[in-house]
Coordinates of C-alpha atoms in Angstrom, one line a residue:
M40 CA -2.0 -8.3 -17.4
R41 CA -1.9 -11.9 -19.6
I42 CA -1.4 -11.8 -22.4
K43 CA -3.7 -13.8 -25.3
N44 CA -3.3 -15.7 -28.6
R45 CA -5.3 -12.6 -31.5
L46 CA -5.2 -12.1 -34.3
S47 CA -3.6 -8.1 -35.0
P48 CA -3.8 -6.1 -38.2
Y49 CA 0.2 -6.3 -38.8
P50 CA 3.0 -8.6 -38.0
I51 CA 3.6 -9.3 -34.0
L52 CA 7.2 -10.9 -33.2
D53 CA 6.0 -13.2 -30.4
N54 CA 6.8 -16.7 -28.8
F55 CA 3.4 -18.3 -29.9
G56 CA 2.8 -16.9 -33.4
D57 CA 4.2 -17.3 -37.1
D58 CA 4.1 -13.4 -38.5
Y59 CA 7.7 -13.6 -38.1
V60 CA 10.7 -16.6 -38.8
D61 CA 13.8 -16.8 -38.3
S62 CA 13.2 -14.0 -35.3
S63 CA 12.9 -13.6 -31.7
F64 CA 12.7 -11.9 -29.0
N65 CA 14.0 -12.9 -25.6
V66 CA 14.1 -12.0 -22.0
E67 CA 16.4 -13.1 -19.3
Y68 CA 15.0 -12.5 -15.2
E69 CA 16.8 -12.2 -12.0
V70 CA 13.9 -11.6 -9.4
N71 CA 14.2 -12.2 -6.3
S72 CA 13.9 -11.0 -2.6
Q73 CA 15.5 -9.5 0.3
F74 CA 14.1 -8.2 3.7
T75 CA 10.7 -5.6 2.1
E76 CA 11.6 -5.2 -1.5
I77 CA 11.7 -7.4 -4.2
Y78 CA 14.7 -6.7 -7.1
G79 CA 14.6 -7.2 -10.6
K80 CA 16.8 -7.6 -13.9
L81 CA 15.8 -8.2 -17.2
I82 CA 18.2 -8.6 -20.3
F83 CA 16.1 -8.4 -23.4
E84 CA 17.6 -10.2 -26.6
I85 CA 16.0 -9.2 -29.8
N86 CA 16.7 -11.7 -32.8
N87 CA 15.5 -9.1 -35.8
D88 CA 17.5 -6.0 -38.0
E89 CA 14.4 -4.4 -38.3
I90 CA 13.3 -4.5 -35.3
K91 CA 16.8 -3.8 -33.6
Q92 CA 17.0 -1.1 -35.9
L93 CA 13.7 0.9 -34.7
I94 CA 15.4 0.7 -31.4
V95 CA 18.3 2.4 -32.0
E96 CA 16.5 5.3 -33.8
H97 CA 14.9 6.0 -31.0
K98 CA 11.3 4.6 -32.7
A99 CA 10.5 2.2 -30.1
V100 CA 11.6 1.3 -26.9
Y101 CA 11.9 -2.2 -24.7
T102 CA 9.2 -2.2 -22.5
V103 CA 7.7 -4.0 -19.0
H104 CA 4.8 -4.0 -17.5
I105 CA 4.6 -5.3 -13.9
E106 CA 1.4 -6.2 -12.2
S107 CA 0.5 -7.5 -8.5
P108 CA -3.7 -9.0 -9.6
V109 CA -4.9 -9.2 -5.6
T110 CA -3.2 -5.6 -5.3
C111 CA -3.8 -4.3 -8.6
F112 CA -0.5 -2.6 -8.2
R113 CA 0.8 -1.3 -11.6
R114 CA 4.3 -0.4 -13.2
V115 CA 5.3 0.2 -16.4
L116 CA 9.0 0.9 -17.2
S117 CA 11.3 1.8 -20.8
S118 CA 14.4 1.8 -22.3
D119 CA 16.2 1.3 -25.3
D120 CA 19.3 0.0 -23.3
T121 CA 18.9 -4.1 -23.1
E122 CA 18.8 -4.2 -19.5
I123 CA 16.1 -2.8 -17.2
E124 CA 16.2 -2.6 -13.3
F125 CA 13.1 -2.6 -10.8
R126 CA 12.4 -2.5 -7.6
V127 CA 9.1 -2.7 -5.4
N128 CA 8.0 -2.6 -2.2
A129 CA 6.7 -6.4 -1.2
A130 CA 4.1 -4.8 1.2
S131 CA 2.3 -3.1 -1.8
V132 CA 2.1 -6.8 -3.6
K133 CA 0.7 -10.3 -2.9
K134 CA 0.9 -14.2 -4.2
V135 CA 2.1 -13.3 -7.1
I136 CA 3.6 -10.4 -9.7
E137 CA 3.5 -11.2 -13.4
I138 CA 6.1 -9.4 -15.0
R139 CA 5.4 -9.2 -19.3
T140 CA 7.8 -7.6 -21.8
F141 CA 7.2 -5.2 -25.1
I142 CA 9.1 -3.8 -27.5
V143 CA 6.2 -0.7 -28.3
L144 CA 6.8 2.0 -30.8
T145 CA 6.9 5.5 -29.7
Q146 CA 7.1 7.3 -32.5
E147 CA 4.4 6.6 -35.8
V148 CA 6.3 4.3 -38.6
K149 CA 5.5 4.6 -42.2
G150 CA 5.9 1.6 -44.3
F151 CA 8.2 -0.6 -41.8
Y152 CA 8.9 -4.1 -43.4
S153 CA 11.4 -7.1 -42.4
K154 CA 12.8 -9.5 -44.7
K155 CA 11.9 -11.9 -41.7
F156 CA 7.8 -11.5 -42.5
H157 CA 6.0 -14.9 -42.6
P158 CA 5.9 -15.4 -46.2
D159 CA 2.2 -14.8 -46.3
Y160 CA 3.1 -10.9 -45.2
Q161 CA 6.0 -10.9 -48.5
G162 CA 5.9 -7.7 -50.4
Q163 CA 3.6 -6.3 -47.3
T164 CA 4.3 -2.9 -45.5
F165 CA 2.6 -1.0 -43.1
D166 CA 2.0 2.4 -41.7
L167 CA 2.3 1.7 -37.3
E168 CA 0.9 4.3 -34.8
A169 CA 3.0 5.7 -31.6
H170 CA 2.5 3.5 -28.9
Q171 CA 1.7 0.0 -31.0
I172 CA 2.8 -3.3 -29.5
I173 CA 5.6 -4.1 -32.2
A174 CA 7.1 -7.6 -29.8
I175 CA 6.2 -9.2 -27.0
G176 CA 8.5 -11.2 -25.1
T177 CA 8.6 -14.3 -22.4
A178 CA 6.8 -13.8 -19.9
K179 CA 7.8 -14.5 -15.8
D180 CA 5.3 -15.2 -12.7
Y181 CA 7.4 -14.7 -9.6
E182 CA 5.3 -16.1 -6.5
I183 CA 5.6 -13.5 -3.6
K184 CA 6.2 -15.8 -0.3
K185 CA 5.0 -14.5 3.0
D186 CA 8.3 -13.8 4.2
D187 CA 8.8 -11.1 1.4
R188 CA 6.1 -8.7 2.4
D189 CA 6.3 -8.5 6.7
F190 CA 8.0 -9.6 9.3
E191 CA 6.0 -10.9 12.2
S192 CA 9.1 -12.1 14.1
L193 CA 11.1 -8.7 14.3
P194 CA 8.3 -6.4 15.9
S195 CA 7.2 -9.5 18.3
I196 CA 10.8 -8.7 19.8
L197 CA 10.7 -5.4 19.8
R198 CA 9.2 -3.4 22.8
I199 CA 9.0 0.4 23.0
V200 CA 8.4 1.7 26.8
K201 CA 8.4 5.0 27.9
S202 CA 11.5 5.5 30.4
E203 CA 11.8 7.2 33.7
D204 CA 15.8 7.5 33.8
R205 CA 16.1 11.2 32.1
R206 CA 20.4 10.5 32.0
K207 CA 20.1 8.2 28.7
G208 CA 18.2 10.8 26.8
A209 CA 15.3 10.9 24.4
L210 CA 16.2 7.3 22.9
S211 CA 18.2 4.2 25.1
V212 CA 18.5 0.9 24.3
N213 CA 18.2 -2.5 26.4
T214 CA 19.0 -6.3 25.4
D215 CA 19.8 -7.5 28.9
N216 CA 15.9 -9.4 27.9
D217 CA 16.3 -12.7 26.9
E218 CA 12.8 -12.8 24.9
Y219 CA 12.6 -8.8 23.5
V220 CA 14.9 -5.4 23.1
I221 CA 14.0 -2.9 24.9
I222 CA 13.7 0.5 23.3
G223 CA 13.6 3.1 26.0
L224 CA 11.7 6.7 25.1
S225 CA 11.9 9.7 27.6
E226 CA 8.3 10.9 28.7
E227 CA 8.2 13.9 26.3
T228 CA 9.0 11.6 23.2
F229 CA 7.6 8.7 24.3
K230 CA 3.9 11.6 24.1
L231 CA 5.6 12.7 20.5
Y232 CA 6.2 8.9 19.3
A233 CA 2.6 7.8 20.2
N234 CA 1.2 10.9 18.9
L235 CA 2.5 11.1 15.6
G236 CA 2.5 7.2 14.8
K237 CA -0.9 7.9 15.0
S238 CA -0.9 11.2 12.6
S239 CA 0.1 11.3 8.5
F240 CA 4.3 11.5 10.5
K241 CA 3.9 7.1 10.8
A242 CA 7.3 6.5 8.7
T243 CA 9.1 9.3 10.3
A244 CA 8.4 8.1 13.4
F245 CA 8.9 5.4 12.8
S246 CA 12.1 5.9 11.4
L247 CA 13.5 8.0 14.0
V248 CA 13.3 5.6 16.5
L249 CA 13.8 2.2 14.9
L250 CA 16.6 2.6 12.8
P251 CA 18.7 4.0 15.4
A252 CA 17.6 1.5 18.2
L253 CA 18.3 -1.4 14.8
I254 CA 22.1 0.2 14.6
V255 CA 22.6 -0.2 18.1
I256 CA 21.2 -3.2 18.6
I257 CA 22.9 -5.2 15.1
Q258 CA 25.9 -3.3 16.3
R259 CA 25.9 -5.1 19.5
M260 CA 25.0 -8.3 17.9
C261 CA 28.5 -8.3 16.1
D262 CA 30.4 -7.7 19.1
S263 CA 28.8 -9.9 21.1
K264 CA 27.8 -13.1 17.8
D265 CA 30.9 -15.2 19.8
D266 CA 29.0 -14.5 23.8
T267 CA 27.0 -17.1 24.0
A268 CA 25.5 -15.5 27.0
V269 CA 24.2 -13.2 24.3
N270 CA 23.7 -15.2 20.9
S271 CA 21.5 -17.7 22.6
M272 CA 18.9 -14.9 23.0
H273 CA 15.6 -15.3 21.9
W274 CA 15.8 -12.0 20.5
F275 CA 19.4 -12.5 19.3
K276 CA 17.8 -15.5 17.1
V277 CA 15.5 -14.0 15.2
I278 CA 16.8 -11.1 14.2
E279 CA 20.4 -13.2 13.3
N280 CA 17.6 -15.8 11.3
L281 CA 16.1 -12.7 9.8
L282 CA 19.5 -11.7 8.0
N283 CA 20.8 -15.1 7.1
N284 CA 17.4 -15.6 5.5
N285 CA 18.6 -12.7 3.2
G286 CA 21.6 -13.8 2.2
I287 CA 23.9 -11.7 5.2
H288 CA 25.8 -12.7 8.1
L289 CA 26.7 -11.0 11.1
N290 CA 30.7 -11.5 10.0
D291 CA 29.9 -9.4 7.1
I292 CA 28.6 -6.6 8.7
S293 CA 30.9 -3.3 9.8
I294 CA 30.5 -0.2 11.2
D295 CA 34.1 0.6 9.0
N296 CA 32.5 0.2 5.5
D297 CA 29.0 1.7 5.9
S298 CA 27.6 -2.1 5.5
L299 CA 26.0 -2.1 9.6
L300 CA 24.1 1.4 8.5
S301 CA 23.4 -0.4 4.9
T302 CA 21.9 -3.6 6.5
C303 CA 19.5 -1.5 8.8
Q304 CA 17.7 0.9 5.9
K305 CA 17.1 -2.4 3.9
I306 CA 15.4 -4.4 6.8
F307 CA 13.0 -0.8 6.6
A308 CA 12.8 -0.6 3.3
D309 CA 15.0 2.4 2.8
P310 CA 12.9 4.6 5.9
I311 CA 14.6 7.6 5.5
D312 CA 13.4 8.2 1.8
R313 CA 10.2 7.5 2.5
S314 CA 10.0 9.5 5.6
F315 CA 11.2 12.8 3.4
K316 CA 8.4 11.6 0.9
E317 CA 6.1 11.7 3.8
L318 CA 7.5 15.5 5.1
E319 CA 6.8 16.1 1.2
G320 CA 3.6 15.5 1.2
W321 CA 2.4 16.9 4.2
S322 CA 4.6 20.2 3.3
E323 CA 2.5 20.6 -0.3
R324 CA -0.8 20.8 2.0
V325 CA 0.1 23.2 3.8

């Protein structure tokens, strides 16, 4: 959503016009990515007593518009708090996300006046409608890197195969191969995984197999991080590099404090939540 300098029938506080004097609406941005999610935190600072009072009285709110023009992704968030946080699945955006900020009225305001109006507006009051924009804040464009959207290297080192060894149960993990990790499924489970993975239960089948497998893999990596016979393997280096690029190191992961489970869920963008939403959507259709 691109904001252009244009005429308005009432004063708007912004950084490219002169409807107000000695006033400002600034936004501090903290935007970064980790694995398959983009995180954002916005901190608002409004320097105008009359507009600030409208927010205190719940007549106006800070509003954030997030858009990725390439994928048509859009999200609008509002709050009367001075901070707003958001999460975006990196797979739903591409190239860039445009973040625009506003202060928007939530109800009708009669006779609005500010001591900081430009002299041209001195003595005037304005009757404003709900949903009208009264301030435009600083904007930010966040460039989406390829690594924010997918991890082609991770699937390349995972092999899901049918296991003939019934003693290993429905799922097993073999990390002895130098190039890739072999995830074995019993014959019956493999058929179910293949069928469900092509249907409406793709996220659920994915979570049931890959999440527990990855927990086993990373736990073994933690246990063998100083063993050159293991840490020199190709699959080990790929996963370790993926972790390091997202600010996570094997020394920081432990099964004792849930950091292992948390890390694996982050890698796959909260697969448990996506699975339950998938199942919920299916249940509403039957």
